[in-house]
XYZ file of C-alpha atoms in Angstrom:
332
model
C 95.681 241.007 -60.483
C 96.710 237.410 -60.525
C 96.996 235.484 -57.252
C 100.157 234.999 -57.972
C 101.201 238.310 -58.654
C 99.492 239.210 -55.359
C 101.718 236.759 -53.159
C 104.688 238.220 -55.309
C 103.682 241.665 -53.670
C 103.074 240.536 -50.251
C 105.768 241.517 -47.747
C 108.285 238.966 -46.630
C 106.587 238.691 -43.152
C 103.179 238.050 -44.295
C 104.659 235.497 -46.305
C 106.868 234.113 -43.414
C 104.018 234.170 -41.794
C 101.712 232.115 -43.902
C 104.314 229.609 -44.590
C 104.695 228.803 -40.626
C 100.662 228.530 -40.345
C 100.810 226.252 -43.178
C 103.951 224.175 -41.613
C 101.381 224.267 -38.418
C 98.669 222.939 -39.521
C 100.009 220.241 -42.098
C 103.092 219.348 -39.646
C 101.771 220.454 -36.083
C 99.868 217.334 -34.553
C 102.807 215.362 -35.326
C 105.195 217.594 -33.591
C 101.914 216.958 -30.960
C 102.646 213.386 -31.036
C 105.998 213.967 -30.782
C 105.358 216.209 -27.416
C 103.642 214.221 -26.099
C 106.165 211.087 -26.401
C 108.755 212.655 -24.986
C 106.848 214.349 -22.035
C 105.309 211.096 -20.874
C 108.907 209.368 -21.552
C 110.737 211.441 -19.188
C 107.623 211.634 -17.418
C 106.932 207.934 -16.892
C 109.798 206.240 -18.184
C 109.573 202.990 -16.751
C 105.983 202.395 -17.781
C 105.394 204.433 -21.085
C 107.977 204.136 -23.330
C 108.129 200.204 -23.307
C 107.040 197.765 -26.366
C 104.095 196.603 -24.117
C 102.559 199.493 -23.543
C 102.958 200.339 -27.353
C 101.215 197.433 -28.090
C 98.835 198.314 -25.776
C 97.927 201.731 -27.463
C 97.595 200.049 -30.272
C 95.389 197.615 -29.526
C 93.263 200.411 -27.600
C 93.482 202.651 -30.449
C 92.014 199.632 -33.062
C 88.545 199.791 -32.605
C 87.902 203.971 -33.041
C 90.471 202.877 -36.105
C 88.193 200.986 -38.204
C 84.794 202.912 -37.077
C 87.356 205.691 -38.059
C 87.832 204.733 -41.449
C 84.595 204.321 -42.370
C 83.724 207.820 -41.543
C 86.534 208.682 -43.296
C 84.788 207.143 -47.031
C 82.042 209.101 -46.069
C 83.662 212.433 -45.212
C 85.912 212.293 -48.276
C 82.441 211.760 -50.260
C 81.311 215.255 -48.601
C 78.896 213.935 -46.483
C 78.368 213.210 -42.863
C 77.567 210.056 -40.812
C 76.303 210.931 -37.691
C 74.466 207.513 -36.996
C 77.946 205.191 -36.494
C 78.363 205.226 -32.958
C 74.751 204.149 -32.653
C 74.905 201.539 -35.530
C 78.163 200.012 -33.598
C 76.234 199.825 -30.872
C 73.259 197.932 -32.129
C 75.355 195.245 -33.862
C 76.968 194.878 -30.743
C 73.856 193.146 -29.351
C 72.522 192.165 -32.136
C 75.866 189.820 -32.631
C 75.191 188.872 -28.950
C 71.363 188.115 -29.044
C 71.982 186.171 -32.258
C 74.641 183.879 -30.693
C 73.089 183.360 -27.268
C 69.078 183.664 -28.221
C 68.810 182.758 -31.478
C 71.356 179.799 -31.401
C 73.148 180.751 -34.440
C 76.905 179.918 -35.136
C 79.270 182.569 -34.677
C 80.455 183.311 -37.764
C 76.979 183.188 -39.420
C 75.888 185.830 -36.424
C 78.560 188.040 -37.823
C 78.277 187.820 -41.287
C 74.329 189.015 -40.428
C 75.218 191.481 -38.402
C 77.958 193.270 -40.781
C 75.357 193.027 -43.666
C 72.595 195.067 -41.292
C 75.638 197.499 -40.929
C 75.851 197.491 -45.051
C 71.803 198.241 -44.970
C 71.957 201.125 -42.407
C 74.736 202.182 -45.114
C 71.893 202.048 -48.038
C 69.475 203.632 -45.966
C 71.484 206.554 -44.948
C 72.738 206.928 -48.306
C 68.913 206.758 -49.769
C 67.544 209.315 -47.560
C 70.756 211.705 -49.132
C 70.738 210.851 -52.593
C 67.731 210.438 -53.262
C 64.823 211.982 -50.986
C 67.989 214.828 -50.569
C 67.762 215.057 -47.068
C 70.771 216.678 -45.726
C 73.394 214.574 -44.376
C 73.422 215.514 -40.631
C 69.482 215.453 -40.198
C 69.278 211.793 -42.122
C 72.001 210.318 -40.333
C 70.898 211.702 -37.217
C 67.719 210.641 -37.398
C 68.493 207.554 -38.213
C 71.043 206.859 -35.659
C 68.303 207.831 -33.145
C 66.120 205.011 -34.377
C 68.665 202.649 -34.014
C 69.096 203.249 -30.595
C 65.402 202.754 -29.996
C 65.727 199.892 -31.746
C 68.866 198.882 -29.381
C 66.701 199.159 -26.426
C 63.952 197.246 -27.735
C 65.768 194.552 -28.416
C 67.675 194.075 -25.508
C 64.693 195.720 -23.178
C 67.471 197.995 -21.735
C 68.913 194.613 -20.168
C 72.804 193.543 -21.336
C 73.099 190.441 -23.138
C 75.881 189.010 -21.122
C 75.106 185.049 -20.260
C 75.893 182.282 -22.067
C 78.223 184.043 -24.962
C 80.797 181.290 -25.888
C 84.687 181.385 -25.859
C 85.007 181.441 -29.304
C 83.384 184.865 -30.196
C 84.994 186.589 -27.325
C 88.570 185.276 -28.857
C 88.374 187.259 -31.822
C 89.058 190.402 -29.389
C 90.471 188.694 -26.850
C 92.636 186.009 -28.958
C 95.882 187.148 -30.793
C 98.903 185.895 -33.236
C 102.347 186.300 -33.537
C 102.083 187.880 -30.077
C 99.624 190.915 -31.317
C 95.979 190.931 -29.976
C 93.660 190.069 -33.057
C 92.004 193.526 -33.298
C 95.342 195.007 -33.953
C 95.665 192.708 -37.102
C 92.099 193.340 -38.098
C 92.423 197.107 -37.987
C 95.722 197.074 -40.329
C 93.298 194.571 -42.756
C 90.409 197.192 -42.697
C 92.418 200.587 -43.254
C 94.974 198.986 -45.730
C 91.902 197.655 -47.983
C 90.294 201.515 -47.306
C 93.744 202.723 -48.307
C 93.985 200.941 -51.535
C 90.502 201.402 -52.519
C 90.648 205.103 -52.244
C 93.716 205.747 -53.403
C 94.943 202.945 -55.950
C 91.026 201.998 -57.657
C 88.947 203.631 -59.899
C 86.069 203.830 -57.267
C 88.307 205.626 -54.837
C 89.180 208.461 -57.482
C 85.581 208.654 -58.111
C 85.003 209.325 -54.452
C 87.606 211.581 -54.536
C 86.028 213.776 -57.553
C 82.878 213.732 -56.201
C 83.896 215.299 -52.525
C 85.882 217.697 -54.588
C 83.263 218.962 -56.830
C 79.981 217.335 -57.154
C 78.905 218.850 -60.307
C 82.011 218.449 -62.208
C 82.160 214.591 -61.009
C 78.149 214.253 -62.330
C 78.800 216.310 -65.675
C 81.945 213.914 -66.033
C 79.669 211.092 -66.348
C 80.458 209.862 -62.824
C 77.302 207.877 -61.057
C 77.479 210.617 -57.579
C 74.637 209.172 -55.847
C 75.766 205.377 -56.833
C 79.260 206.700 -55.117
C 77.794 208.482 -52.314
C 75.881 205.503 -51.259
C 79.035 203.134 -51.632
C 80.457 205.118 -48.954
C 77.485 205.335 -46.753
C 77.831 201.901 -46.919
C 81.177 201.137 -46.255
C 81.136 203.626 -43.165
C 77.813 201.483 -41.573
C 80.329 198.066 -42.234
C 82.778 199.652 -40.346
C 80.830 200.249 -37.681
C 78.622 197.049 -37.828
C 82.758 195.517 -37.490
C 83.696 197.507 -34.561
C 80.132 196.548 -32.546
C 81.362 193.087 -33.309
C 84.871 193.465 -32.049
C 84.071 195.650 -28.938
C 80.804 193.047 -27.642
C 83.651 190.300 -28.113
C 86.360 192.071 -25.867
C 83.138 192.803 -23.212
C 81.721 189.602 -23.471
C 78.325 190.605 -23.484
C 76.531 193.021 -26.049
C 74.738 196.406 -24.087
C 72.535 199.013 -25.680
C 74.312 202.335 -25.775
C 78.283 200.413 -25.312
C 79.624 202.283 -28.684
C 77.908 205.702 -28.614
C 80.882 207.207 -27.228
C 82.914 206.113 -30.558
C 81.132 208.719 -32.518
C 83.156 211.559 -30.847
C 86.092 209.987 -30.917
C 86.366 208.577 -34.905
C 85.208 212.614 -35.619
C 87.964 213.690 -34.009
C 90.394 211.284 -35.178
C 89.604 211.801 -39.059
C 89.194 215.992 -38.053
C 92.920 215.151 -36.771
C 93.742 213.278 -39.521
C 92.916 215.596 -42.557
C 94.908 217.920 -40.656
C 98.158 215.728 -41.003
C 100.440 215.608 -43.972
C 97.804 216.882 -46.333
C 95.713 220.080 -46.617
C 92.625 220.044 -44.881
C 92.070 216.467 -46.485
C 90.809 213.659 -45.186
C 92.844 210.367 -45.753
C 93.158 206.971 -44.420
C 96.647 207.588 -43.096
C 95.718 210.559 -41.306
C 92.872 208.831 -39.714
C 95.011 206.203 -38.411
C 97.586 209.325 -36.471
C 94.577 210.814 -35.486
C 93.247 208.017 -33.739
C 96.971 207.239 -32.615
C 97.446 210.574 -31.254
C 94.553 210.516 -29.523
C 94.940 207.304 -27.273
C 98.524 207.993 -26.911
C 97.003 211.065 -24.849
C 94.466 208.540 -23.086
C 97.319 206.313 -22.502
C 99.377 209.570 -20.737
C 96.783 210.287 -19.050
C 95.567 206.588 -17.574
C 99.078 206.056 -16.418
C 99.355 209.026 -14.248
C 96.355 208.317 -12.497
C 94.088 211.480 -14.231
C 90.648 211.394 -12.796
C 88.054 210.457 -15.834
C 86.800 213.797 -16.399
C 90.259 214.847 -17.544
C 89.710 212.270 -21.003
C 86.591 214.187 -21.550
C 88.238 217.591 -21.618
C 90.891 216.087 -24.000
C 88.866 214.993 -26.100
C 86.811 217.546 -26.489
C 89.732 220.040 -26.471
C 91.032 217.593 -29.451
C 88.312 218.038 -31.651
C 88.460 221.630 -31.535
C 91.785 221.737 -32.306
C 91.882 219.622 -34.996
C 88.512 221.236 -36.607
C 90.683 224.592 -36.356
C 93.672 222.906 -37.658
C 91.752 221.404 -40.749
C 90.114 224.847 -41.613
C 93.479 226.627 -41.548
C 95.443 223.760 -43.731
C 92.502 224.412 -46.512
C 92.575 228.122 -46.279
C 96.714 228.414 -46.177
C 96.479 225.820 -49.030
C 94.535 228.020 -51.404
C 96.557 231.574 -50.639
């Protein structure tokens, strides 16, 4: 019996029934964000629902943004990056130590730093492709080395004297009245966005997360692709070290690890948003808007800090469970 003919058969409330789950989980974290809008509106409504504090969410929610879009490359790939948070971290102060030890000019410091994030890329993607270590135990590994490496370099101590104005105004600075990291994040997702969806590359990564053999019996180069997004996911990160040691002002061994969490969550969030249990740059950007709209909620009404910990936990779970019932629902 066809599945079609099966679904034909089903009774009308099993079928009312799987239609809702699947209006859930494609359509239910923005009715979320919607909840959530109008509850700390009424809630708070001379504090939340004004154009600065908009601008202020976004500006929060930049930096898990582009971490969160790198992941993304490598999720829609089929693999994992576990070692982001940790590679963020390092090239926050390794862009620090550079300036202030080493004496070199900003933008050189930078352009180092993002091409370290582009080799912890190639190494991740090495140790996958080709000595076929599985995703989660390379990247892991990995990003515990770089936060040995972290330590070592700063000997546990933040880099915090001497960093000049002009690297802590490309966090700090902003145009046309929007802080800079704001512009930089719509620069890094739209360029993810067109590159996955409107390039050859991006339909390559696209048929290789959705079937590896077919994509290597096509002719397509997997682990050449695989490795591309390995590497675009450790530039991402390398970017949002950068961006978060300039809105410090100083560069500190484990200041990023926390972003890890978060840019799963938001990309988790995201595939489970518009689409069918897959992950796009689009969704990543609600997820990570969703999410720090909640921090927001929460900051303004004075929730103790353990509270953002339980959200964001409790986010992650939902949107895993959201993402696994949008594929299922999509395939009945």
């Amino acid at each position: 019996m066809s599945v079609q003919a099966h679904n034909a058969d089903a009774p009308p409330s099993r079928e009312g029934w799987r239609l809702g789950l699947r209006l859930l989980s494609r359509y239910g974290t923005l009715a979320g964000l919607l909840i959530m809008v109008v509850v700390f509106s009424i809630a708070a409504p001379e504090s939340f629902p004004t154009t600065g504090n908009v601008i202020n969410i976004l500006n929060q929610s930049a930096l898990t943004a582009i971490i969160a879009g790198g992941l993304t490359m490598a999720l829609v790939v089929g693999e994992f990056d576990l070692s982001i948070g940790y590679a963020a971290s390092l090239a926050g102060v390794l862009v620090t130590g550079l300036i202030v030890n080493s004496g070199l000019p900003v933008a050189v410091a930078v352009l180092v730093v993002l091409v370290v994030g582009a080799a912890i890329g190639v190494l991740n993607g090495a140790l996958v492709t080709k000595a076929r270590v599985n995703a989660v135990i390379a990247t892991l590994g990995v990003g515990t080395i770089l936060i040995g490496v972290s330590f070592g370099y700063t000997s546990g101590a933040p880099i915090a004297e001497g960093v000049p104005d002009s690297f802590l105004s490309i966090a700090l600075g902003s145009f046309i009245g929007l802080p800079n990291p704001i512009w930089i994040m719509a620069a890094v997702l739209g360029i993810l966005w067109v590159v996955l969806n409107r390039t050859d590359l991006g339909q390559r990564i696209q048929a290789v997360g959705g079937n590896t053999e077919a994509a290597r019996l096509s002719g397509i180069p997997v682990d050449r692709v695989k490795i591309i997004a390995f590497v675009t996911a450790g530039i991402c990160a390398a970017l949002t070290g950068i961006l978060l040691a300039s809105l410090l002002g100083s560069g500190t061994a484990s200041a990023a690890d926390s972003y890890l969490l978060d840019a799963f969550a938001a990309v988790f969030l995201g595939s489970a948003t518009l689409r069918d249990g897959e992950f796009h740059i689009l969704g990543t950007l609600i997820g990570v808007i969703i999410i720090n709209t909640g921090f927001n909620g929460l900051s303004i009404f004075g929730a103790d800090t353990f509270y953002q910990y339980v959200f964001k936990g409790g986010i992650l779970v939902l949107a895993v469970a959201l993402s696994t019932v949008a594929r299922r629902y999509s395939r009945a």
